[in-house]
XYZ file of N, CA and C in Angstrom:
831
model
N 0.844 -1.196 0.000
C 0.000 0.000 0.000
C 0.878 1.244 0.000
N 0.472 2.234 -0.773
C 1.260 3.465 -0.818
C 1.101 4.250 0.491
N 1.996 5.178 0.677
C 1.934 5.995 1.890
C 0.640 6.811 1.913
N 0.045 7.004 3.100
C -1.262 7.668 3.207
C -1.145 9.190 3.137
N -1.008 9.693 1.921
C -0.803 11.127 1.724
C -2.072 11.838 1.279
N -2.851 11.210 0.420
C -4.035 11.870 -0.138
C -4.988 10.837 -0.721
N -6.208 11.290 -1.000
C -7.220 10.525 -1.723
C -7.572 11.295 -2.984
N -7.929 10.581 -4.029
C -8.343 11.238 -5.264
C -9.741 10.766 -5.642
N -10.585 11.713 -6.034
C -11.964 11.409 -6.400
C -12.424 12.393 -7.458
N -12.884 11.872 -8.580
C -13.416 12.700 -9.671
C -12.440 13.802 -10.072
N -11.167 13.447 -10.127
C -10.158 14.401 -10.568
C -9.700 15.397 -9.527
N -10.177 15.258 -8.299
C -9.803 16.198 -7.230
C -8.967 15.471 -6.185
N -7.878 16.062 -5.778
C -7.012 15.484 -4.757
C -7.322 16.094 -3.396
N -7.580 15.226 -2.427
C -7.837 15.633 -1.048
C -6.729 15.069 -0.165
N -5.983 15.950 0.464
C -4.875 15.527 1.313
C -5.390 14.945 2.624
N -4.680 13.949 3.129
C -4.951 13.387 4.451
C -3.955 13.985 5.436
N -4.457 14.763 6.361
C -3.562 15.410 7.323
C -3.360 14.515 8.537
N -2.100 14.293 8.872
C -1.737 13.443 10.000
C -1.941 14.231 11.296
N -3.111 14.054 11.915
C -3.507 14.824 13.094
C -2.612 14.487 14.289
N -2.060 15.521 14.900
C -1.125 15.373 16.023
C 0.041 14.446 15.648
N 0.399 14.489 14.368
C 1.544 13.724 13.840
C 1.346 12.215 13.960
N 0.118 11.772 13.756
C -0.153 10.331 13.765
C -0.291 9.817 12.327
N 0.390 8.735 12.037
C 0.178 8.022 10.774
C -0.886 6.939 10.947
N -0.910 6.318 12.113
C -1.894 5.293 12.435
C -2.564 5.648 13.754
N -3.729 5.062 13.977
C -4.496 5.390 15.174
C -3.772 4.957 16.444
N -2.851 4.009 16.328
C -2.116 3.537 17.502
C -0.910 4.401 17.848
N -0.558 5.341 16.990
C 0.610 6.189 17.243
C 0.381 7.122 18.427
N 1.410 7.371 19.230
C 1.321 8.451 20.224
C 1.380 9.813 19.532
N 1.033 10.842 20.272
C 1.038 12.196 19.725
C 2.454 12.767 19.652
N 2.701 13.545 18.594
C 3.815 14.506 18.542
C 5.212 13.892 18.680
N 5.433 12.729 18.103
C 6.785 12.181 18.150
C 7.602 12.732 16.987
N 8.865 13.005 17.251
C 9.742 13.540 16.214
C 9.865 12.579 15.040
N 9.864 11.280 15.329
C 10.014 10.284 14.262
C 8.906 10.407 13.233
N 7.668 10.499 13.693
C 6.540 10.594 12.762
C 6.517 11.946 12.050
N 6.845 13.010 12.740
C 6.849 14.324 12.093
C 7.869 14.342 10.962
N 9.066 13.851 11.222
C 10.103 13.845 10.192
C 9.740 12.903 9.051
N 9.116 11.778 9.372
C 8.663 10.863 8.317
C 7.649 11.553 7.411
N 6.677 12.220 8.019
C 5.657 12.916 7.235
C 6.283 13.964 6.326
N 7.208 14.724 6.854
C 7.835 15.776 6.058
C 8.700 15.188 4.945
N 9.339 14.073 5.203
C 10.164 13.424 4.176
C 9.302 12.879 3.038
N 8.117 12.361 3.385
C 7.240 11.761 2.379
C 6.452 12.798 1.586
N 6.345 14.011 2.107
C 5.527 15.023 1.454
C 4.100 15.036 1.942
N 3.888 14.652 3.192
C 2.550 14.610 3.781
C 2.147 15.974 4.328
N 0.860 16.075 4.638
C 0.336 17.171 5.447
C 0.258 16.658 6.877
N 0.835 17.385 7.814
C 0.930 16.914 9.192
C 0.670 18.087 10.124
N 0.093 17.793 11.288
C -0.296 18.861 12.215
C 0.280 18.619 13.597
N 0.737 19.718 14.221
C 1.100 19.706 15.634
C 0.454 20.922 16.295
N 0.357 20.870 17.610
C -0.268 21.950 18.370
C 0.777 22.732 19.155
N 0.453 23.989 19.433
C 1.347 24.878 20.176
C 0.645 25.428 21.407
N 1.331 25.345 22.546
C 0.860 25.926 23.799
C 2.001 26.762 24.378
N 1.695 27.943 24.884
C 2.716 28.849 25.419
C 3.204 28.354 26.781
N 4.535 28.337 26.959
C 5.109 27.929 28.244
C 5.642 29.145 29.017
N 6.202 28.900 30.193
C 6.557 29.984 31.119
C 7.707 30.853 30.630
N 8.513 30.348 29.694
C 9.672 31.106 29.221
C 9.410 31.793 27.886
N 8.142 32.100 27.631
C 7.768 32.898 26.461
C 8.090 32.198 25.135
N 7.872 30.918 25.115
C 7.996 30.132 23.894
C 6.822 29.184 23.790
N 6.899 28.253 22.854
C 5.795 27.322 22.633
C 6.262 25.879 22.762
N 5.432 25.073 23.414
C 5.648 23.635 23.498
C 4.773 22.938 22.465
N 5.256 21.803 21.958
C 4.489 21.004 21.003
C 3.573 20.092 21.808
N 2.456 20.636 22.236
C 1.470 19.930 23.046
C 0.082 20.425 22.681
N -0.922 19.598 22.946
C -2.309 19.981 22.670
C -2.988 20.594 23.889
N -2.819 19.978 25.040
C -3.537 20.401 26.240
C -2.822 21.563 26.927
N -3.604 22.371 27.627
C -3.028 23.461 28.410
C -2.421 22.960 29.716
N -2.754 21.732 30.094
C -2.176 21.099 31.281
C -1.382 19.866 30.857
N -0.388 19.525 31.643
C 0.568 18.483 31.273
C 0.106 17.069 31.590
N -0.857 16.912 32.476
C -1.114 15.624 33.111
C -1.480 14.493 32.149
N -2.334 14.754 31.171
C -2.821 13.675 30.304
C -1.737 13.115 29.399
N -0.964 13.979 28.780
C -0.113 13.542 27.669
C 1.375 13.491 27.983
N 1.767 13.869 29.203
C 3.191 13.873 29.562
C 3.381 13.313 30.971
N 4.631 13.157 31.354
C 4.939 12.704 32.714
C 4.948 13.853 33.715
N 4.611 15.044 33.266
C 4.539 16.188 34.160
C 3.137 16.426 34.676
N 2.977 17.515 35.423
C 1.661 17.900 35.927
C 1.600 19.417 36.029
N 0.379 19.929 36.035
C 0.190 21.364 36.147
C 0.103 22.047 34.800
N -0.112 23.366 34.811
C -0.277 24.123 33.571
C 1.027 24.224 32.781
N 0.927 24.083 31.475
C 2.085 24.300 30.604
C 2.598 25.726 30.780
N 1.668 26.671 30.920
C 2.030 28.077 31.021
C 2.838 28.433 32.250
N 2.895 27.534 33.231
C 3.684 27.770 34.442
C 4.929 26.888 34.498
N 5.248 26.253 33.368
C 6.364 25.306 33.324
C 7.468 25.856 32.431
N 8.710 25.792 32.901
C 9.831 26.353 32.150
C 10.204 25.472 30.964
N 10.982 26.051 30.065
C 11.459 25.310 28.896
C 12.289 24.103 29.320
N 13.195 24.296 30.265
C 14.046 23.186 30.703
C 13.228 22.074 31.346
N 12.241 22.445 32.145
C 11.385 21.429 32.765
C 10.621 20.646 31.705
N 10.110 21.341 30.702
C 9.352 20.669 29.648
C 10.222 19.679 28.883
N 11.435 20.086 28.564
C 12.335 19.189 27.821
C 12.686 17.933 28.622
N 12.544 17.997 29.918
C 12.833 16.835 30.757
C 11.676 15.864 30.887
N 10.522 16.208 30.330
C 9.341 15.356 30.443
C 9.246 14.394 29.270
N 8.663 13.228 29.541
C 8.394 12.268 28.474
C 6.925 12.345 28.067
N 6.673 12.025 26.814
C 5.306 11.911 26.334
C 4.691 10.607 26.834
N 3.365 10.560 26.828
C 2.647 9.328 27.158
C 2.013 8.756 25.892
N 1.942 7.440 25.819
C 1.257 6.774 24.730
C -0.245 6.820 24.918
N -0.978 6.209 23.985
C -2.433 6.227 24.057
C -2.965 5.484 25.277
N -2.164 4.568 25.826
C -2.574 3.840 27.027
C -2.199 4.562 28.315
N -1.593 5.745 28.184
C -1.205 6.522 29.351
C 0.175 6.221 29.885
N 0.821 5.192 29.367
C 2.159 4.836 29.844
C 3.213 5.742 29.211
N 4.232 6.132 29.962
C 5.301 6.958 29.387
C 6.021 6.230 28.255
N 6.428 6.985 27.240
C 7.225 6.451 26.143
C 8.587 7.141 26.163
N 9.478 6.716 25.299
C 10.835 7.266 25.325
C 10.915 8.693 24.794
N 9.966 9.074 23.940
C 10.023 10.396 23.308
C 9.793 11.508 24.328
N 10.574 12.572 24.195
C 10.482 13.724 25.090
C 9.552 14.789 24.509
N 9.060 15.634 25.379
C 8.327 16.820 24.940
C 9.279 17.709 24.140
N 8.808 18.186 22.995
C 9.604 19.104 22.185
C 9.087 20.525 22.327
N 9.985 21.470 22.246
C 9.625 22.871 22.108
C 9.650 23.228 20.627
N 9.023 24.344 20.284
C 8.946 24.731 18.879
C 10.329 24.868 18.260
N 11.260 25.471 18.976
C 12.600 25.650 18.403
C 13.324 24.322 18.210
N 13.026 23.333 19.073
C 13.611 22.001 18.896
C 13.115 21.378 17.599
N 11.819 21.472 17.375
C 11.236 20.917 16.155
C 11.774 21.623 14.919
N 11.843 22.933 14.964
C 12.329 23.681 13.801
C 13.784 23.350 13.496
N 14.568 23.108 14.528
C 15.967 22.718 14.314
C 16.038 21.359 13.616
N 15.198 20.426 14.032
C 15.153 19.120 13.374
C 14.751 19.249 11.911
N 13.782 20.100 11.641
C 13.330 20.283 10.264
C 14.428 20.896 9.403
N 15.179 21.823 9.965
C 16.275 22.436 9.213
C 17.368 21.420 8.899
N 17.553 20.458 9.794
C 18.586 19.437 9.601
C 18.125 18.298 8.700
N 16.822 18.205 8.452
C 16.251 17.118 7.653
C 15.332 17.724 6.600
N 15.874 18.119 5.464
C 15.087 18.830 4.449
C 13.813 18.080 4.059
N 12.746 18.840 3.884
C 11.430 18.270 3.615
C 11.205 18.053 2.127
N 10.291 17.158 1.833
C 9.786 16.968 0.472
C 9.117 18.269 0.021
N 9.169 18.605 -1.257
C 8.554 19.865 -1.716
C 7.070 20.000 -1.386
N 6.351 18.872 -1.297
C 4.910 18.935 -1.031
C 4.567 18.963 0.454
N 5.532 18.758 1.318
C 5.249 18.633 2.747
C 4.736 19.948 3.328
N 3.753 19.828 4.230
C 3.208 21.005 4.906
C 2.949 20.668 6.361
N 3.547 21.433 7.253
C 3.363 21.256 8.692
C 2.469 22.365 9.224
N 1.311 21.980 9.739
C 0.399 22.936 10.357
C 0.768 23.118 11.825
N 0.984 24.356 12.219
C 1.184 24.724 13.616
C -0.136 25.288 14.120
N -0.838 24.532 14.956
C -2.160 24.949 15.419
C -2.027 25.564 16.813
N -2.188 26.881 16.884
C -2.016 27.618 18.140
C -3.269 27.446 18.990
N -3.119 26.825 20.154
C -4.269 26.438 20.972
C -4.705 27.520 21.951
N -4.063 28.674 21.929
C -4.388 29.719 22.896
C -4.912 30.955 22.172
N -5.095 32.047 22.910
C -5.631 33.252 22.283
C -4.645 34.412 22.421
N -5.057 35.550 21.913
C -4.170 36.714 21.850
C -3.672 37.145 23.227
N -4.469 36.911 24.256
C -4.082 37.344 25.604
C -2.819 36.648 26.105
N -2.444 35.534 25.507
C -1.268 34.785 25.942
C 0.010 35.236 25.241
N -0.112 36.234 24.373
C 1.049 36.693 23.615
C 1.628 37.974 24.195
N 2.948 38.073 24.167
C 3.639 39.325 24.455
C 4.778 39.452 23.446
N 5.516 40.538 23.528
C 6.563 40.778 22.547
C 7.613 39.685 22.508
N 7.993 39.172 23.667
C 9.023 38.127 23.707
C 8.530 36.840 23.067
N 7.292 36.481 23.353
C 6.741 35.248 22.785
C 6.645 35.346 21.268
N 6.193 36.501 20.784
C 6.080 36.702 19.337
C 7.457 36.666 18.682
N 8.435 37.331 19.297
C 9.791 37.342 18.739
C 10.407 35.947 18.743
N 10.211 35.205 19.819
C 10.755 33.848 19.893
C 10.117 32.938 18.849
N 8.831 33.116 18.624
C 8.149 32.330 17.597
C 8.761 32.605 16.223
N 8.893 33.873 15.878
C 9.440 34.234 14.576
C 10.859 33.743 14.385
N 11.654 33.817 15.437
C 13.049 33.366 15.365
C 13.111 31.856 15.114
N 12.200 31.118 15.737
C 12.215 29.659 15.582
C 11.767 29.224 14.194
N 10.656 29.779 13.716
C 10.071 29.258 12.473
C 10.673 29.869 11.217
N 11.312 31.020 11.336
C 11.787 31.730 10.155
C 12.533 30.881 9.144
N 13.533 30.094 9.556
C 14.322 29.335 8.584
C 13.561 28.222 7.872
N 12.434 27.775 8.422
C 11.703 26.642 7.829
C 10.249 26.994 7.526
N 9.914 28.265 7.545
C 8.520 28.697 7.415
C 7.895 28.331 6.078
N 8.704 28.122 5.056
C 8.160 27.800 3.745
C 7.401 26.497 3.694
N 7.608 25.626 4.679
C 6.890 24.348 4.744
C 5.870 24.341 5.877
N 5.449 25.519 6.328
C 4.547 25.600 7.472
C 3.335 26.460 7.171
N 2.268 26.201 7.925
C 1.114 27.089 7.961
C 0.693 27.211 9.424
N 0.426 28.421 9.864
C 0.026 28.702 11.244
C -1.479 28.889 11.293
N -2.136 28.171 12.208
C -3.595 28.247 12.299
C -4.030 28.435 13.742
N -5.314 28.722 13.905
C -5.892 28.844 15.231
C -7.284 29.430 15.151
N -7.920 29.528 16.305
C -9.266 30.058 16.361
C -9.337 31.531 16.704
N -8.192 32.155 17.001
C -8.133 33.581 17.314
C -7.356 34.268 16.197
N -8.067 34.921 15.296
C -7.432 35.517 14.115
C -6.408 36.578 14.499
N -6.661 37.316 15.576
C -5.712 38.345 16.002
C -4.399 37.723 16.460
N -4.474 36.620 17.177
C -3.260 35.943 17.630
C -2.459 35.416 16.448
N -3.139 34.838 15.475
C -2.448 34.294 14.305
C -1.773 35.417 13.528
N -2.454 36.523 13.350
C -1.865 37.660 12.631
C -0.633 38.195 13.353
N -0.711 38.289 14.679
C 0.415 38.815 15.451
C 1.633 37.903 15.357
N 1.419 36.603 15.449
C 2.530 35.663 15.385
C 3.155 35.616 13.994
N 2.328 35.712 12.972
C 2.815 35.571 11.599
C 3.431 36.847 11.046
N 3.213 37.974 11.708
C 3.583 39.274 11.133
C 5.070 39.388 10.819
N 5.913 38.748 11.626
C 7.357 38.878 11.433
C 7.918 37.881 10.419
N 7.068 37.004 9.900
C 7.544 35.936 9.015
C 6.695 35.922 7.755
N 7.017 36.763 6.773
C 6.175 36.899 5.578
C 5.967 35.601 4.808
N 6.919 34.670 4.884
C 6.785 33.426 4.122
C 5.898 32.396 4.810
N 5.408 32.705 5.997
C 4.566 31.775 6.751
C 3.107 31.958 6.361
N 2.485 30.915 5.819
C 1.067 30.964 5.507
C 0.225 30.888 6.768
N -1.032 31.306 6.665
C -1.930 31.259 7.818
C -3.257 30.612 7.449
N -3.898 30.069 8.469
C -5.228 29.498 8.340
C -6.075 29.912 9.524
N -7.373 29.675 9.422
C -8.298 30.125 10.473
C -9.351 29.057 10.712
N -9.636 28.807 11.986
C -10.670 27.851 12.381
C -11.764 28.582 13.151
N -12.910 28.836 12.506
C -13.990 29.556 13.182
C -14.900 28.647 14.002
N -14.593 27.350 14.023
C -15.430 26.404 14.754
C -15.137 26.497 16.249
N -16.175 26.535 17.055
C -15.997 26.585 18.505
C -17.011 25.648 19.147
N -16.789 25.228 20.384
C -17.714 24.291 21.019
C -19.141 24.823 21.020
N -20.058 23.998 20.563
C -21.463 24.372 20.545
C -21.907 25.157 19.335
N -21.005 25.393 18.371
C -21.378 26.227 17.225
C -22.530 25.618 16.435
N -22.561 24.297 16.327
C -23.640 23.680 15.549
C -25.008 23.948 16.160
N -25.051 24.142 17.471
C -26.326 24.426 18.128
C -26.883 25.785 17.720
N -26.017 26.668 17.229
C -26.449 28.016 16.846
C -26.793 28.130 15.365
N -26.516 27.083 14.599
C -26.733 27.121 13.150
C -27.949 26.269 12.815
N -29.077 26.923 12.609
C -30.339 26.208 12.417
C -30.822 26.223 10.972
N -30.527 27.292 10.252
C -31.088 27.463 8.915
C -29.978 27.591 7.884
N -30.376 27.504 6.618
C -29.410 27.710 5.534
C -28.777 29.090 5.633
N -29.565 30.074 6.023
C -29.045 31.437 6.160
C -28.004 31.516 7.281
N -28.223 30.773 8.362
C -27.245 30.751 9.455
C -25.893 30.233 8.967
N -25.918 29.149 8.208
C -24.669 28.575 7.701
C -23.980 29.532 6.733
N -24.754 30.155 5.862
C -24.168 31.087 4.892
C -23.515 32.271 5.595
N -24.160 32.797 6.625
C -23.593 33.927 7.363
C -22.365 33.495 8.163
N -22.384 32.280 8.691
C -21.228 31.752 9.414
C -19.987 31.744 8.521
N -20.153 31.272 7.296
C -19.024 31.224 6.362
C -18.577 32.633 5.995
N -19.529 33.499 5.688
C -19.180 34.874 5.307
C -18.426 35.577 6.425
N -18.854 35.360 7.656
C -18.190 35.995 8.805
C -16.769 35.456 8.969
N -16.594 34.159 8.774
C -15.256 33.573 8.881
C -14.314 34.159 7.841
N -14.798 34.323 6.627
C -13.955 34.870 5.560
C -13.616 36.333 5.822
N -14.559 37.072 6.403
C -14.280 38.474 6.747
C -13.279 38.572 7.896
N -13.398 37.681 8.854
C -12.555 37.738 10.048
C -11.093 37.461 9.728
N -10.854 36.570 8.781
C -9.481 36.175 8.434
C -9.271 36.329 6.931
N -9.161 37.572 6.454
C -9.127 37.810 5.003
C -7.892 37.262 4.304
N -6.824 36.981 5.041
C -5.608 36.462 4.398
C -5.384 34.975 4.667
N -6.302 34.333 5.356
C -6.141 32.906 5.657
C -6.251 32.083 4.384
N -5.257 31.236 4.149
C -5.264 30.402 2.947
C -6.166 29.188 3.101
N -6.301 28.696 4.330
C -7.113 27.512 4.604
C -8.105 27.844 5.716
N -9.353 27.433 5.511
C -10.372 27.525 6.552
C -10.580 26.115 7.097
N -10.406 25.964 8.404
C -10.511 24.663 9.066
C -11.897 24.546 9.698
N -12.620 23.476 9.346
C -13.991 23.316 9.810
C -14.235 21.901 10.325
N -14.970 21.793 11.406
C -15.467 20.511 11.885
C -16.217 19.829 10.736
N -15.841 18.600 10.432
C -16.476 17.937 9.290
C -17.978 17.759 9.492
N -18.414 17.631 10.737
C -19.846 17.492 10.988
C -20.592 18.781 10.651
N -19.933 19.919 10.806
C -20.540 21.191 10.418
C -20.699 21.262 8.897
N -19.677 20.823 8.172
C -19.757 20.810 6.705
C -20.915 19.934 6.247
N -21.053 18.754 6.859
C -22.112 17.833 6.453
C -23.485 18.326 6.901
N -23.550 18.995 8.046
C -24.829 19.563 8.483
C -25.292 20.648 7.524
N -24.375 21.490 7.084
C -24.721 22.512 6.092
C -25.173 21.871 4.791
N -24.458 20.838 4.371
C -24.827 20.113 3.154
C -26.245 19.569 3.262
N -26.606 19.082 4.437
C -27.949 18.566 4.646
C -29.030 19.624 4.542
N -28.650 20.886 4.689
C -29.595 21.990 4.548
C -29.444 22.690 3.199
N -28.704 22.049 2.313
C -28.572 22.580 0.964
C -27.545 23.679 0.803
N -26.645 23.827 1.778
C -25.626 24.878 1.717
C -24.266 24.238 1.443
N -23.638 24.634 0.359
C -22.317 24.118 -0.007
C -21.250 25.042 0.577
N -20.886 24.782 1.821
C -19.874 25.592 2.490
C -18.539 25.526 1.755
N -18.180 24.344 1.303
C -16.896 24.169 0.620
C -16.857 25.012 -0.648
N -17.936 24.968 -1.424
C -17.997 25.765 -2.646
C -17.898 27.253 -2.374
N -18.547 27.710 -1.307
C -18.502 29.138 -0.970
C -17.087 29.575 -0.603
N -16.375 28.729 0.121
C -15.002 29.066 0.509
C -14.078 29.002 -0.703
N -14.270 28.005 -1.545
C -13.488 27.938 -2.785
C -13.716 29.170 -3.654
N -14.949 29.645 -3.696
C -15.266 30.815 -4.525
C -14.512 32.055 -4.063
N -14.103 32.064 -2.800
C -13.324 33.183 -2.260
C -11.818 32.931 -2.361
N -11.441 31.870 -3.055
C -10.024 31.594 -3.267
C -9.314 30.919 -2.112
N -10.067 30.316 -1.193
C -9.450 29.630 -0.049
C -9.618 28.114 -0.199
N -8.901 27.381 0.652
C -9.014 25.934 0.708
C -9.724 25.534 2.001
N -10.210 24.286 2.031
C -11.001 23.810 3.165
C -10.382 22.539 3.740
N -10.183 22.556 5.051
C -9.771 21.374 5.809
C -10.958 20.932 6.657
N -11.306 19.644 6.562
C -12.401 19.071 7.351
C -11.800 18.223 8.475
N -12.102 18.565 9.718
C -11.534 17.832 10.857
C -12.628 17.263 11.751
N -12.381 16.244 12.520
C -11.332 15.246 12.509
C -11.989 13.877 12.423
N -11.579 13.064 11.459
C -12.009 11.667 11.394
C -11.131 10.896 12.381
N -11.715 10.523 13.513
C -10.901 9.969 14.597
C -10.679 8.464 14.463
N -11.629 7.762 13.896
C -11.460 6.326 13.686
C -12.137 5.937 12.383
N -11.875 4.734 11.933
C -12.413 4.270 10.660
C -13.512 3.254 10.938
N -14.732 3.601 10.560
C -15.888 2.726 10.726
C -16.866 3.050 9.607
N -17.987 2.362 9.564
C -18.941 2.586 8.476
C -19.390 4.042 8.414
N -19.655 4.647 9.572
C -20.144 6.029 9.582
C -19.088 7.005 9.070
N -17.841 6.835 9.501
C -16.814 7.787 9.067
C -16.396 7.545 7.618
N -16.504 6.314 7.153
C -16.247 6.055 5.729
C -17.299 6.759 4.884
N -18.569 6.663 5.301
C -19.635 7.353 4.567
C -19.429 8.863 4.608
N -19.041 9.381 5.771
C -18.789 10.821 5.884
C -17.639 11.239 4.977
N -16.594 10.435 4.937
C -15.445 10.752 4.085
C -15.844 10.763 2.618
N -16.658 9.809 2.204
C -17.103 9.789 0.801
C -17.868 11.069 0.455
N -18.690 11.531 1.372
C -19.436 12.759 1.092
C -18.502 13.967 1.082
N -17.540 14.005 1.981
C -16.567 15.102 1.982
C -15.773 15.130 0.679
N -15.429 13.960 0.163
C -14.734 13.902 -1.125
C -15.626 14.423 -2.242
N -16.904 14.058 -2.201
C -17.834 14.542 -3.222
C -17.987 16.060 -3.163
N -17.891 16.616 -1.958
C -17.963 18.072 -1.791
C -16.639 18.757 -2.125
N -15.608 17.972 -2.384
C -14.307 18.456 -2.842
C -13.551 19.261 -1.777
N -13.603 18.758 -0.534
C -12.737 19.374 0.468
C -11.284 19.163 0.048
N -10.424 20.056 0.463
C -9.022 19.998 0.053
C -8.174 19.140 0.976
N -8.668 18.930 2.184
C -7.885 18.195 3.174
C -8.832 17.608 4.207
N -8.525 16.394 4.645
C -9.264 15.762 5.730
C -8.277 15.456 6.849
N -8.561 15.969 8.022
C -7.741 15.695 9.201
C -8.189 14.371 9.805
N -7.226 13.510 10.104
C -7.593 12.212 10.663
C -6.528 11.701 11.626
N -6.986 10.976 12.653
C -6.074 10.305 13.572
C -5.551 8.995 12.999
N -6.103 8.565 11.860
C -5.705 7.282 11.278
C -5.567 7.397 9.763
N -4.591 8.162 9.279
C -4.425 8.308 7.831
C -4.263 6.969 7.116
N -3.497 6.079 7.703
C -3.256 4.790 7.056
C -4.537 3.967 6.983
N -5.278 3.923 8.073
C -6.523 3.166 8.081
C -7.564 3.749 7.152
N -7.669 5.077 7.122
C -8.663 5.715 6.266
C -8.306 5.529 4.798
N -7.038 5.691 4.460
C -6.616 5.487 3.072
C -6.900 4.057 2.631
N -6.635 3.096 3.512
C -6.904 1.703 3.173
C -8.377 1.420 2.983
N -9.220 2.052 3.792
C -10.661 1.822 3.693
C -11.272 2.444 2.450
N -10.616 3.462 1.902
C -11.178 4.184 0.761
C -10.680 3.646 -0.578
N -9.806 2.651 -0.564
C -9.292 2.106 -1.826
C -10.061 0.865 -2.234
């Protein structure tokens, strides 16, 4: 089987994004081995960023350390040196050999291991503008600058993304307007249309709009082609997250392909690619 990079349907290529740097559902989150593999193969891969106590970013999803590392407490109150001393946990909660990486550690690895021309690493900022200061912004720019051509910075706070990206012109940006409970507020076709229009206005330079795949399918069920509307504005669409492969998610993926999404985020790229062939 070929590497799980993309699916093709009716002449359209949809990339499979390796969510939290997972190639398979059994992979732990954010290991350097998988990130470098993805970049070498030319995959789309995603990692998360959380601000730590020394005005930099850790490659972690949660704002607290307890679930995914051998540490405890808020990431924001933990120093860079302390973070580097922690090990990641596997899906079963047991510690693994891989250490927590900081953004500059990852960028150094990427500089030492040149990426495939098609490779794209999404840096998903999990916090908001209030967590940024001049030092954090400067440290971010210093870390990503040499490898920014293979990166895109995303998040749900457009102001934070703009501030972080401002010093690095070659860094692309994306925007995720989805928030907990948003589907409860979208009842009519007009609601969905206004939701998309507002997202495009909020992030006028975002190259990719990231949307919960269930929101895309809910809009489709009301006759609203969210993907088409975003394409008409010159942007691309990422549908997140297919967490496992089963009859329901296979059916959802087929519909997303028919709607011509540009990327599907999944915790199991290998399993999903195998199920769709």
